[in-house]
XYZ file of C-alpha atoms in Angstrom:
785
model
C 140.084 106.403 165.931
C 138.707 104.196 163.488
C 141.988 101.987 163.827
C 140.494 102.003 167.376
C 136.906 101.077 166.130
C 138.675 97.703 164.965
C 139.932 96.726 168.053
C 138.113 92.963 169.481
C 134.853 92.978 171.695
C 135.832 90.727 174.483
C 132.847 91.679 177.335
C 128.959 91.542 176.157
C 126.456 89.063 174.555
C 126.845 88.995 170.728
C 123.652 86.708 168.987
C 125.231 84.193 166.447
C 123.585 81.659 163.889
C 123.629 78.251 164.271
C 123.939 77.942 167.917
C 121.492 76.207 170.148
C 122.503 77.130 173.678
C 124.570 79.735 174.659
C 128.476 79.663 175.642
C 130.440 80.767 177.698
C 133.500 82.750 176.305
C 136.316 84.478 179.235
C 139.640 85.511 178.473
C 142.676 85.156 180.542
C 145.840 87.053 181.271
C 147.078 86.832 177.596
C 143.601 86.396 175.685
C 143.570 83.244 175.550
C 139.857 82.250 175.358
C 137.954 79.459 177.583
C 134.217 77.990 175.455
C 131.757 76.566 177.213
C 129.323 75.077 175.150
C 126.861 72.747 175.284
C 127.289 70.770 172.150
C 131.060 70.231 169.972
C 129.597 71.946 167.610
C 128.388 75.351 169.421
C 132.573 75.297 170.615
C 133.193 75.390 167.960
C 131.653 78.205 166.517
C 132.132 79.520 169.123
C 135.969 79.037 168.263
C 135.622 79.790 164.880
C 134.033 83.505 166.269
C 136.815 84.365 168.676
C 139.294 83.030 166.288
C 138.079 85.622 163.712
C 137.969 87.794 166.094
C 141.001 87.848 166.947
C 142.679 87.026 163.802
C 140.962 87.043 161.022
C 143.240 88.682 157.757
C 145.781 86.060 158.541
C 143.000 83.054 158.417
C 142.162 85.738 154.585
C 145.977 85.717 154.045
C 145.924 81.920 154.653
C 142.981 80.868 152.208
C 144.253 83.456 149.730
C 148.357 82.846 149.811
C 146.979 79.152 148.765
C 144.066 80.040 146.380
C 146.729 82.085 144.410
C 144.724 85.050 145.251
C 147.073 87.627 147.165
C 147.998 89.622 143.869
C 143.986 90.693 143.853
C 144.678 92.729 147.389
C 148.519 92.813 147.606
C 149.374 93.690 144.014
C 151.859 92.973 141.900
C 153.646 91.335 145.093
C 151.519 88.428 144.884
C 151.582 87.495 141.763
C 154.397 85.419 141.701
C 152.440 83.175 144.433
C 149.542 83.304 142.190
C 151.319 82.076 139.676
C 152.740 79.184 141.098
C 149.251 77.836 143.020
C 147.320 78.589 140.528
C 149.318 75.780 138.901
C 149.255 73.379 141.250
C 145.890 73.606 141.226
C 145.055 72.937 145.132
C 141.499 75.585 145.225
C 140.798 72.346 142.956
C 141.942 69.959 145.569
C 140.001 71.929 148.330
C 136.506 71.765 146.463
C 137.093 67.931 146.407
C 138.266 67.582 149.607
C 135.232 69.986 151.444
C 132.507 68.276 148.991
C 133.547 64.577 150.519
C 134.307 65.280 154.171
C 133.081 62.085 155.985
C 130.262 63.714 157.735
C 131.073 64.158 161.186
C 134.271 66.250 160.227
C 131.888 68.123 157.795
C 129.595 68.964 160.469
C 132.524 70.679 162.812
C 133.976 72.830 159.262
C 129.619 74.022 159.093
C 129.828 74.799 162.710
C 132.972 77.023 162.402
C 132.677 78.431 158.920
C 128.758 79.811 160.169
C 130.745 81.863 163.291
C 133.291 82.995 161.143
C 130.929 84.642 158.651
C 128.470 85.450 161.784
C 131.615 87.578 162.600
C 132.033 89.244 159.422
C 128.898 90.226 158.979
C 128.297 91.773 162.240
C 131.442 93.878 161.886
C 131.311 97.280 160.393
C 135.213 98.195 161.125
C 137.780 95.514 160.251
C 140.819 95.202 160.917
C 143.385 97.773 160.185
C 144.878 95.651 157.855
C 141.766 95.354 155.071
C 141.848 99.470 156.106
C 145.017 99.673 154.555
C 144.485 97.301 151.109
C 141.120 99.171 150.837
C 138.839 95.603 150.670
C 136.329 93.996 152.177
C 137.204 90.013 153.686
C 134.672 87.228 151.554
C 132.606 85.415 153.867
C 134.438 82.245 154.668
C 133.448 78.677 153.100
C 134.364 75.225 153.690
C 136.902 75.011 151.644
C 138.595 77.712 153.160
C 139.192 75.951 156.104
C 140.947 72.222 153.628
C 142.760 75.528 152.150
C 144.814 76.663 155.273
C 144.803 73.211 155.940
C 146.713 72.556 152.904
C 149.177 75.544 152.592
C 150.088 74.310 155.738
C 150.661 70.761 153.804
C 152.670 72.399 150.832
C 155.065 73.894 153.843
C 156.118 71.199 155.520
C 156.364 68.451 152.599
C 156.234 69.883 148.855
C 160.113 70.477 148.522
C 161.148 69.260 146.024
C 165.438 70.200 145.867
C 166.364 66.985 147.588
C 164.713 64.933 144.864
C 166.277 67.429 141.436
C 169.596 67.372 142.936
C 169.470 63.726 143.206
C 168.828 63.302 139.775
C 171.453 65.129 138.254
C 174.608 64.159 140.138
C 172.952 60.757 139.209
C 173.602 61.217 135.867
C 177.141 63.073 136.497
C 178.583 61.195 139.895
C 179.535 57.330 140.105
C 177.649 55.444 142.118
C 180.014 55.256 145.001
C 181.319 59.009 145.126
C 176.856 59.349 144.489
C 176.820 57.062 147.815
C 179.529 59.055 150.324
C 178.464 62.487 149.163
C 174.780 61.463 149.730
C 174.936 58.347 152.354
C 171.670 57.377 154.599
C 171.790 58.428 158.028
C 174.538 60.778 159.366
C 176.274 59.984 162.208
C 174.639 61.397 164.855
C 171.180 59.609 164.180
C 173.291 57.120 164.089
C 174.508 57.076 167.885
C 170.940 58.213 168.467
C 169.432 54.387 166.948
C 172.649 52.080 168.869
C 172.479 54.128 171.529
C 176.983 54.435 170.344
C 179.223 58.193 170.065
C 179.085 59.578 167.082
C 182.871 59.209 166.291
C 182.281 55.813 166.449
C 180.570 55.744 162.747
C 182.755 55.961 160.248
C 182.153 56.583 156.475
C 184.593 55.126 153.561
C 186.712 57.472 151.591
C 186.139 56.547 147.594
C 189.517 58.258 147.468
C 190.304 57.447 143.093
C 187.029 57.710 141.769
C 186.708 61.351 143.593
C 189.649 61.797 142.550
C 188.550 61.403 138.540
C 185.507 63.343 139.573
C 187.909 66.879 140.646
C 189.920 66.254 138.114
C 187.587 65.920 135.211
C 187.163 69.748 136.454
C 189.974 70.645 137.488
C 188.624 73.918 138.878
C 189.074 76.420 141.880
C 186.989 75.269 144.490
C 185.557 78.843 144.773
C 184.432 79.584 141.619
C 181.306 77.048 142.330
C 180.884 77.306 145.854
C 177.253 78.629 145.414
C 176.268 75.709 143.971
C 176.612 74.238 148.221
C 173.445 74.550 150.908
C 174.522 73.666 154.611
C 171.617 71.894 155.092
C 168.054 71.675 153.520
C 166.049 74.613 154.465
C 163.955 73.016 156.838
C 160.473 73.739 159.293
C 160.992 71.422 162.072
C 160.094 70.480 165.674
C 161.549 69.006 168.875
C 158.990 67.046 170.529
C 159.930 64.157 173.493
C 157.542 62.407 175.988
C 158.589 60.924 179.523
C 156.888 58.338 180.948
C 155.413 57.904 184.490
C 158.073 55.937 185.658
C 160.768 58.985 184.656
C 159.338 61.635 186.122
C 158.337 63.246 190.709
C 155.027 61.266 190.890
C 154.342 59.069 187.669
C 152.215 61.246 184.903
C 153.828 61.094 181.564
C 154.649 64.178 179.859
C 155.011 65.739 176.632
C 157.601 68.185 175.478
C 156.950 69.836 172.288
C 158.253 73.196 170.165
C 157.671 73.235 166.623
C 159.555 75.777 164.726
C 158.555 78.472 161.749
C 159.389 80.452 160.179
C 158.379 83.901 162.309
C 156.187 86.825 161.150
C 153.536 88.493 163.441
C 150.820 87.040 163.828
C 152.707 83.948 165.546
C 151.075 80.921 163.089
C 149.897 79.855 166.392
C 146.742 80.591 168.156
C 145.546 79.204 171.854
C 142.360 78.085 172.969
C 139.900 75.912 175.371
C 136.853 74.134 174.455
C 134.763 72.357 176.968
C 131.895 70.509 175.968
C 130.138 67.017 176.517
C 132.761 66.301 179.535
C 135.429 67.033 177.237
C 137.882 69.707 177.931
C 140.731 70.499 174.946
C 143.235 72.495 175.089
C 145.841 73.537 173.239
C 146.922 74.778 169.681
C 145.103 75.244 166.318
C 146.005 77.625 163.393
C 143.948 80.253 162.602
C 141.198 78.458 160.035
C 141.520 74.759 160.447
C 139.248 73.363 163.117
C 141.206 71.466 164.842
C 143.614 71.842 167.642
C 146.816 70.570 166.365
C 148.374 70.237 169.494
C 147.833 69.916 173.151
C 145.210 67.332 175.295
C 142.892 66.301 176.577
C 142.814 65.888 180.320
C 143.687 61.908 178.631
C 145.987 62.422 176.376
C 148.336 64.937 175.810
C 149.663 65.270 171.711
C 152.265 66.814 169.505
C 153.815 67.010 166.014
C 157.107 67.290 164.562
C 158.261 66.574 160.976
C 158.967 63.680 159.638
C 161.024 65.387 156.909
C 159.718 62.427 154.749
C 159.904 62.387 150.680
C 155.180 62.620 149.469
C 156.759 63.987 146.264
C 157.898 62.536 142.835
C 159.421 64.428 139.846
C 157.310 62.227 137.311
C 159.523 62.848 133.954
C 157.662 63.383 130.660
C 158.159 61.277 128.052
C 156.906 63.400 125.131
C 155.554 61.978 121.864
C 158.564 63.469 119.229
C 155.079 63.578 116.409
C 153.103 66.044 118.961
C 154.488 67.514 122.133
C 150.978 68.266 123.641
C 151.172 65.009 124.135
C 153.529 62.601 126.288
C 153.180 58.729 127.221
C 150.764 56.657 129.980
C 150.507 52.854 130.743
C 147.965 53.546 128.406
C 149.144 55.363 125.232
C 149.377 58.380 124.474
C 147.873 60.324 125.746
C 147.073 64.277 125.567
C 148.077 67.196 128.315
C 144.662 69.136 129.660
C 145.323 72.912 129.889
C 143.747 75.298 130.938
C 144.076 78.992 131.616
C 143.598 80.751 134.756
C 143.043 84.121 134.738
C 145.354 86.860 138.425
C 143.313 89.602 138.854
C 145.923 91.936 140.305
C 145.220 95.120 142.250
C 146.241 98.328 140.399
C 147.521 96.630 137.313
C 146.063 94.454 133.931
C 144.852 91.059 135.225
C 147.411 88.583 133.870
C 146.727 85.073 132.405
C 148.291 81.884 133.296
C 148.611 78.969 131.095
C 148.253 75.654 133.473
C 149.208 71.981 131.778
C 148.385 68.986 134.039
C 148.959 65.365 133.758
C 147.132 62.097 134.835
C 150.084 62.286 137.555
C 150.142 66.057 138.573
C 151.166 69.298 136.923
C 153.673 69.969 134.595
C 156.468 71.973 136.691
C 157.384 74.947 135.840
C 161.085 74.026 135.619
C 162.240 70.912 133.514
C 164.478 68.596 134.942
C 167.699 67.873 132.912
C 166.046 69.325 129.918
C 163.401 67.303 129.815
C 159.559 68.346 131.798
C 158.456 66.613 134.976
C 155.239 66.168 136.339
C 154.788 67.563 140.344
C 153.454 64.298 142.421
C 152.201 65.317 145.656
C 149.964 63.457 148.682
C 148.609 66.922 148.979
C 146.625 66.737 145.399
C 145.072 63.569 145.943
C 142.148 64.528 147.887
C 141.069 61.270 149.249
C 144.900 61.586 151.534
C 143.670 64.785 153.074
C 140.590 65.378 155.760
C 140.416 66.309 159.233
C 140.713 63.769 160.560
C 142.490 64.665 163.954
C 139.190 65.968 164.886
C 138.479 62.876 166.782
C 141.237 63.646 168.634
C 139.173 64.936 171.681
C 137.808 61.745 172.907
C 140.692 59.323 173.087
C 141.831 57.754 176.253
C 144.743 56.167 175.932
C 147.488 55.772 173.719
C 146.464 53.014 171.721
C 143.075 55.090 171.141
C 144.959 58.139 170.217
C 147.259 55.884 167.823
C 144.159 54.467 165.861
C 142.796 58.093 165.276
C 146.772 59.217 164.291
C 146.397 56.640 161.406
C 143.184 56.987 160.608
C 143.642 60.599 159.453
C 144.648 62.055 156.858
C 147.109 65.696 155.149
C 150.381 66.148 155.967
C 152.569 63.010 156.901
C 153.956 64.191 160.173
C 155.924 62.097 164.011
C 153.228 62.417 166.786
C 153.981 61.697 169.869
C 151.682 60.525 172.884
C 151.472 60.633 176.349
C 148.437 60.327 178.335
C 146.943 59.522 181.936
C 147.953 56.396 182.880
C 151.735 56.917 182.320
C 151.992 55.791 179.242
C 154.092 56.908 176.516
C 154.035 56.907 172.141
C 155.165 57.513 168.897
C 153.514 57.007 165.890
C 153.205 57.973 162.264
C 149.863 60.864 160.793
C 149.114 61.131 157.047
C 149.271 59.342 154.125
C 152.958 57.426 153.296
C 153.118 56.776 149.534
C 153.846 52.946 148.451
C 156.130 53.172 145.881
C 155.844 50.349 142.473
C 158.961 49.761 140.893
C 161.539 52.604 142.435
C 162.390 54.365 146.103
C 162.036 58.318 145.080
C 165.357 59.574 145.439
C 165.797 60.358 141.290
C 162.975 61.498 139.226
C 162.079 58.275 136.509
C 158.741 57.783 134.052
C 156.148 55.914 134.919
C 154.822 55.485 131.662
C 155.957 51.998 131.049
C 153.546 51.017 133.884
C 155.845 49.593 135.958
C 156.835 52.287 138.408
C 154.287 54.251 139.656
C 152.758 54.537 143.916
C 150.786 51.741 144.317
C 147.936 53.827 146.786
C 149.593 54.444 150.973
C 150.042 52.777 153.572
C 147.784 50.537 155.247
C 146.791 52.072 158.632
C 147.312 48.740 160.664
C 150.811 49.192 158.691
C 152.062 52.249 160.443
C 154.582 51.522 162.786
C 154.573 52.310 166.488
C 155.908 52.785 169.360
C 154.883 52.008 172.900
C 156.318 52.737 176.734
C 160.384 51.939 175.386
C 162.609 49.858 178.159
C 164.670 53.832 178.143
C 161.766 55.345 179.080
C 161.148 58.168 176.949
C 160.790 58.844 173.155
C 162.790 61.456 170.836
C 161.823 62.984 167.397
C 163.460 66.142 166.404
C 162.736 65.451 162.509
C 165.670 62.534 162.750
C 165.075 59.424 160.779
C 162.594 57.027 163.244
C 163.116 53.884 162.168
C 166.440 51.858 160.731
C 164.713 49.298 158.931
C 161.017 50.409 157.518
C 159.705 47.710 154.402
C 158.589 51.585 152.165
C 160.859 54.226 152.049
C 159.731 57.353 153.900
C 162.357 59.621 152.923
C 166.312 60.387 152.229
C 167.358 63.635 153.343
C 166.264 63.862 157.295
C 167.116 66.570 158.959
C 170.128 65.296 160.324
C 170.465 64.095 164.686
C 171.926 65.788 166.710
C 168.848 67.889 168.247
C 167.450 64.190 169.111
C 171.165 62.708 170.610
C 171.473 65.899 172.111
C 167.939 65.257 173.783
C 168.705 61.650 174.519
C 171.256 62.483 176.024
C 169.553 65.131 179.037
C 166.737 62.505 178.574
C 168.935 59.637 179.763
C 169.756 60.726 183.239
C 166.726 62.303 184.077
C 164.535 60.163 186.899
C 162.527 62.228 189.339
C 161.450 64.637 186.383
C 158.642 67.769 186.124
C 157.327 70.767 184.024
C 159.948 72.748 184.513
C 162.823 70.037 183.639
C 161.822 69.154 180.022
C 161.038 73.406 179.866
C 164.851 73.944 180.604
C 165.798 70.884 178.108
C 163.706 73.279 175.294
C 165.867 75.884 175.795
C 169.313 73.874 175.754
C 172.144 76.453 173.719
C 174.621 73.450 173.994
C 176.575 72.932 171.025
C 178.981 69.608 171.050
C 177.399 69.753 166.990
C 180.502 72.648 166.819
C 183.542 71.067 169.032
C 184.723 68.822 165.727
C 185.362 72.182 164.025
C 187.234 73.697 166.968
C 189.982 70.567 167.105
C 190.302 70.911 163.498
C 190.929 74.490 163.959
C 193.080 73.742 167.178
C 195.453 71.150 165.068
C 196.540 73.094 162.354
C 197.232 76.788 165.164
C 200.393 74.982 166.535
C 203.129 77.019 168.016
C 204.965 76.504 165.421
C 201.993 77.819 162.978
C 201.933 81.065 164.877
C 205.676 81.770 165.109
C 205.458 82.047 161.637
C 202.356 83.966 161.148
C 201.338 86.275 164.469
C 198.498 87.238 162.452
C 197.405 83.654 163.761
C 197.396 84.293 168.042
C 194.106 85.900 168.024
C 192.449 83.860 165.373
C 193.692 81.238 168.702
C 192.115 82.672 171.431
C 188.937 83.172 169.194
C 188.436 79.623 169.135
C 189.986 79.471 173.107
C 187.133 81.366 174.178
C 184.351 79.709 172.910
C 182.093 78.229 176.267
C 180.583 76.017 173.804
C 177.402 76.762 174.010
C 175.008 79.469 171.465
C 174.399 82.473 174.714
C 174.410 85.429 173.504
C 177.386 86.235 174.896
C 179.657 83.382 173.804
C 182.305 84.963 172.058
C 183.980 81.780 169.268
C 180.911 80.676 167.746
C 179.636 82.366 165.330
C 183.509 81.993 164.177
C 183.594 78.480 164.307
C 179.761 78.531 162.395
C 181.254 80.483 159.777
C 184.623 78.682 158.962
C 182.600 75.600 158.381
C 179.957 77.597 156.020
C 184.373 78.482 154.145
C 185.061 74.625 154.742
C 181.698 73.555 153.446
C 182.429 74.738 150.420
C 185.929 74.694 149.352
C 185.560 71.023 149.746
C 183.124 69.651 148.140
C 182.574 72.476 145.102
C 185.045 70.121 143.320
C 183.369 67.829 142.830
C 180.464 68.563 142.475
C 181.092 71.741 139.249
C 180.389 68.889 136.710
C 176.817 68.796 137.798
C 176.702 73.290 137.573
C 178.694 72.992 134.238
C 176.034 70.546 132.659
C 173.311 71.112 133.493
C 173.520 74.461 135.362
C 171.069 72.817 138.313
C 172.836 71.311 142.055
C 171.877 73.132 144.739
C 173.712 70.438 147.018
C 172.348 69.777 151.011
C 175.470 68.827 152.733
C 175.926 65.605 155.450
C 177.566 66.179 157.639
C 179.271 62.776 158.318
C 180.977 62.856 154.182
C 182.335 66.174 155.253
C 183.805 65.151 158.622
C 185.079 62.374 156.514
C 187.260 64.029 154.519
C 188.471 66.709 157.412
C 189.416 63.678 159.209
C 191.724 61.420 157.442
C 193.012 64.381 155.128
C 193.741 62.833 152.338
C 196.727 64.552 150.596
C 195.129 63.939 147.214
C 191.279 65.281 148.138
C 192.886 68.590 149.193
C 191.261 71.546 148.232
C 192.964 72.947 145.432
C 193.313 73.749 141.453
C 195.980 70.594 141.332
C 195.801 69.034 144.048
C 199.429 71.284 145.640
C 197.327 71.967 148.999
C 198.284 70.278 151.781
C 195.109 70.391 154.647
C 197.176 72.166 157.097
C 198.249 75.674 154.357
C 194.614 74.935 153.611
C 192.715 75.167 156.875
C 195.111 77.812 157.589
C 193.914 80.083 154.446
C 190.313 79.219 155.516
C 190.859 80.308 158.991
C 192.253 83.516 157.974
C 189.881 83.916 155.367
C 186.852 83.795 158.247
C 189.223 86.219 160.380
C 189.084 88.835 157.614
C 184.653 88.236 156.209
C 183.869 88.689 159.691
C 185.624 91.876 159.598
C 184.257 93.057 157.081
C 180.516 92.018 157.479
C 180.314 93.073 161.031
C 181.002 96.688 161.795
C 182.754 97.322 165.399
C 183.766 94.867 167.279
C 186.753 92.566 165.400
C 186.131 88.846 165.393
C 187.604 88.064 168.944
C 184.988 90.102 170.406
C 182.326 89.379 168.454
C 178.928 87.408 170.132
C 176.725 85.565 169.032
C 173.513 88.015 170.042
C 175.544 90.435 168.031
C 175.577 87.791 164.921
C 172.302 85.591 165.405
C 170.075 89.193 165.628
C 166.040 88.083 165.325
C 163.379 90.133 164.513
C 159.934 89.063 163.443
C 157.829 91.416 160.967
C 154.207 91.908 159.994
C 153.933 91.105 156.591
C 152.645 94.771 155.659
C 155.139 96.581 157.831
C 157.472 97.682 155.078
C 154.715 98.808 153.032
C 153.844 102.448 154.357
C 157.477 104.027 156.294
C 156.884 104.325 160.050
C 154.836 101.446 160.815
C 157.568 98.552 161.271
C 157.621 99.860 165.086
C 154.205 99.492 165.580
C 153.460 96.082 163.792
C 157.350 94.420 164.035
C 158.117 92.604 167.440
C 161.568 94.829 168.111
C 164.984 93.475 166.851
C 167.142 90.630 169.776
C 169.877 89.657 170.517
C 168.766 85.741 170.228
C 170.466 82.238 172.058
C 170.177 79.128 170.293
C 170.989 78.239 166.504
C 170.109 76.145 163.360
C 171.887 73.175 165.273
C 171.173 73.565 169.240
C 168.023 72.543 170.399
C 167.568 76.061 171.432
C 166.346 76.572 166.999
C 166.934 80.383 167.055
C 167.902 82.050 163.407
C 167.045 85.028 161.526
C 164.337 83.552 159.951
C 163.543 79.949 161.910
C 163.037 79.413 165.170
C 160.772 77.945 168.091
C 157.084 79.407 167.508
C 155.796 78.095 171.057
C 157.687 76.079 173.556
C 154.645 73.560 175.279
C 155.167 71.278 179.016
C 152.374 69.568 179.778
C 150.838 66.298 181.148
C 147.603 65.055 181.244
C 145.446 66.064 183.520
C 147.279 68.331 184.991
C 146.752 71.241 183.387
C 147.469 73.281 186.515
C 151.456 72.817 186.441
C 152.017 72.518 181.822
C 154.556 75.296 181.252
C 154.261 77.471 177.692
C 155.426 80.783 175.844
C 154.979 81.977 172.187
C 156.537 84.593 170.161
C 153.756 87.899 169.837
C 150.964 87.212 171.304
C 146.863 86.102 170.942
C 145.654 89.122 169.226
C 146.205 90.660 165.816
C 146.004 93.574 166.472
C 148.760 96.285 166.660
C 146.526 97.649 169.231
C 145.478 95.353 171.974
C 147.210 94.267 175.076
C 147.653 90.530 173.330
C 149.380 92.048 170.506
C 153.116 91.451 172.493
C 153.016 90.869 175.323
C 153.864 86.875 174.929
C 156.935 88.027 172.826
C 159.559 89.462 176.075
C 158.624 86.033 178.267
C 159.928 84.198 174.795
C 162.710 86.230 173.748
C 164.233 85.455 177.612
C 163.117 82.036 177.858
C 160.994 82.802 180.306
C 158.042 80.055 180.760
C 154.619 80.955 181.343
C 151.937 79.053 182.930
C 149.864 78.031 180.113
C 146.455 77.835 182.427
C 145.276 80.873 182.613
C 145.233 82.480 186.000
C 142.030 84.155 186.442
C 139.528 85.143 183.868
C 139.742 88.531 182.566
C 137.003 89.206 180.626
C 133.723 87.482 179.525
C 131.816 87.603 176.169
C 128.198 85.590 176.047
C 127.749 83.917 172.943
C 123.911 83.288 172.383
C 121.402 82.098 169.297
C 119.957 84.682 167.152
C 116.706 85.210 166.939
C 115.551 83.520 163.257
C 113.437 86.691 162.771
C 116.883 89.306 163.588
C 119.740 90.011 161.615
C 123.120 90.612 162.801
C 123.427 93.185 164.993
C 126.843 94.071 166.185
C 127.631 94.355 169.632
C 128.796 97.720 171.199
C 131.580 98.206 173.274
C 131.389 99.209 176.534
C 134.277 102.810 177.276
C 135.214 99.510 179.842
C 136.201 97.038 177.622
C 137.727 99.459 175.169
C 140.342 100.864 177.172
C 141.477 97.209 178.389
C 142.547 96.764 175.063
C 143.835 99.336 174.649
C 147.783 100.368 175.331
């Protein structure tokens, strides 16, 4: 009964402080609120109230995780996170940002905060997570919304492994080897940018230099396989816009699916806000008062991660006579030191020593034996705001570009479509101007010749408007071949963008459903190369000499070219590529790991294919170069077969489907706390189509957190789905009611067909305090399933 008592109230009348007029909140069949208010601020007060009603624990976890206060409620399991976050100092950054927000933005944050706090004050029985962890949520503060935004900032682009890897490689490898292993562009991005075919891109192999590096090591490839990672871990997205010239009736259409670490509840919360002749609909992150992806009926916008470089590891030169000092352009300076006390539930407090420099906190892990400071745009209060809130009033893609270029926050690609049929792309967020270096490797800034010289001015950020092709595609790949300022060095590979472009090029008189189907595309031409490599060695003669290769060839031939759940042979090719990556690259990188014990090479597909295509005899994997490529590849195929037999009980590799290998389960963060909670809190494990390189991104950890197709001014035709549901309460009808549509690839209408609930928020009387509405039995029953 206590758990049911914490179900949200969806009907009735509630008094909310700060409102200037009554606000109507209706909910459709999926629990999505439509807020109708007279003013923007009342609309955002109501948004704060209903978001807290549906997702309060998620909001609290987000702010605590960013601030480094998890251990206070979850115990020792949160200490590692808290130590990292306290050293990063996001709590102090959030306070500084909140204090200097422009007046109009601060008004929105304050209104949202009032709404959240009114819900907290009125609530007598909090969601079950608070009961399970035995604590009551603190009131929301304006800086908590900034913390939630900084958490997203951190997830998107506080990533320094590439710079560490490149710094170590630059120290240990010849320049030609470095350029070969880390080319500026991959074959699919080159094809995307130049409208060519991927196999036309050629990369010169520095044979002598590679052979020299390999000979210096003289080790078996597998001895160093652990230094190789297949791809850079990314939180990416697909996005594209189609101009009116390519659609059935001249409307421009936006398609956007954002990829995220899967969890329950979903990171996104849907809402529609109507106020002051504005009809704003889309997705918000609980805790952040901004419609991040959506439409205002005149313009639609969506985001993809740039995969750029917005963090630098600054090499610190220590004073040989005083290790508490480091060199700056103004001479020796003493480190700033502070202590952070982390409260740990059920255990003694943890005291953490934090060291800061003028460029940022000193990283826990040194680089090449020297300390480094973390300089990151997300720690600069002047690089963070909620300027995206101004998107509610833009009327054209040109106006939207102006708002987005001025907005601060995580740097992202933005795709735009307007009601007049126009489309556009631009960057949003702050991009540092680097002086004296490009940011690819760690360098000292002590001489004043190197460092950041502010950020790229809003008017200098690039944009594309109405290209002749009639469409724009962004899927985390490099968008520009040439730009005056370094944007990044490790963009995502271009296959998804190439495949989407391939589908759009022949599309005319398109409708929303056509674009939604592209979002579900599982074609994987990417792996056809590895099928060809395997087929070339699995000759009739090779099979006559070794009959165990017969089912291997059958498995490869059985693949249908897609990442569908029934596809046989696809998982075999993925694992085959993994073995090739480990065996081919490890000998060249062994010196990195032997000398510095740190090197996590993110494989470039272009370099791998160049080696596998040329098959230079002297570079064949093996301890002394005596192995030939054919023998190596056959051995890799046989090894793959045996490993799949060992790792998957039941079907043999020639019967193993992709669905059996790609099983996805989405978990609640507390489902493992008490045995038996998982069936109540987690989404069911499912066999899933799609893959990490497909347009339909789907893996055991990262997947499409939503899919949206929308044309501004035509919400009735917009399509959508997401995993889980609107509510964070496991007994709510809306906890998992969208899960099946998402897992099966079924589109749902973005605009609800009817209102199932009606809640009225009215201004609280000054003389009365916070009386919580008692739900009617009918309201309660509709929430329980």
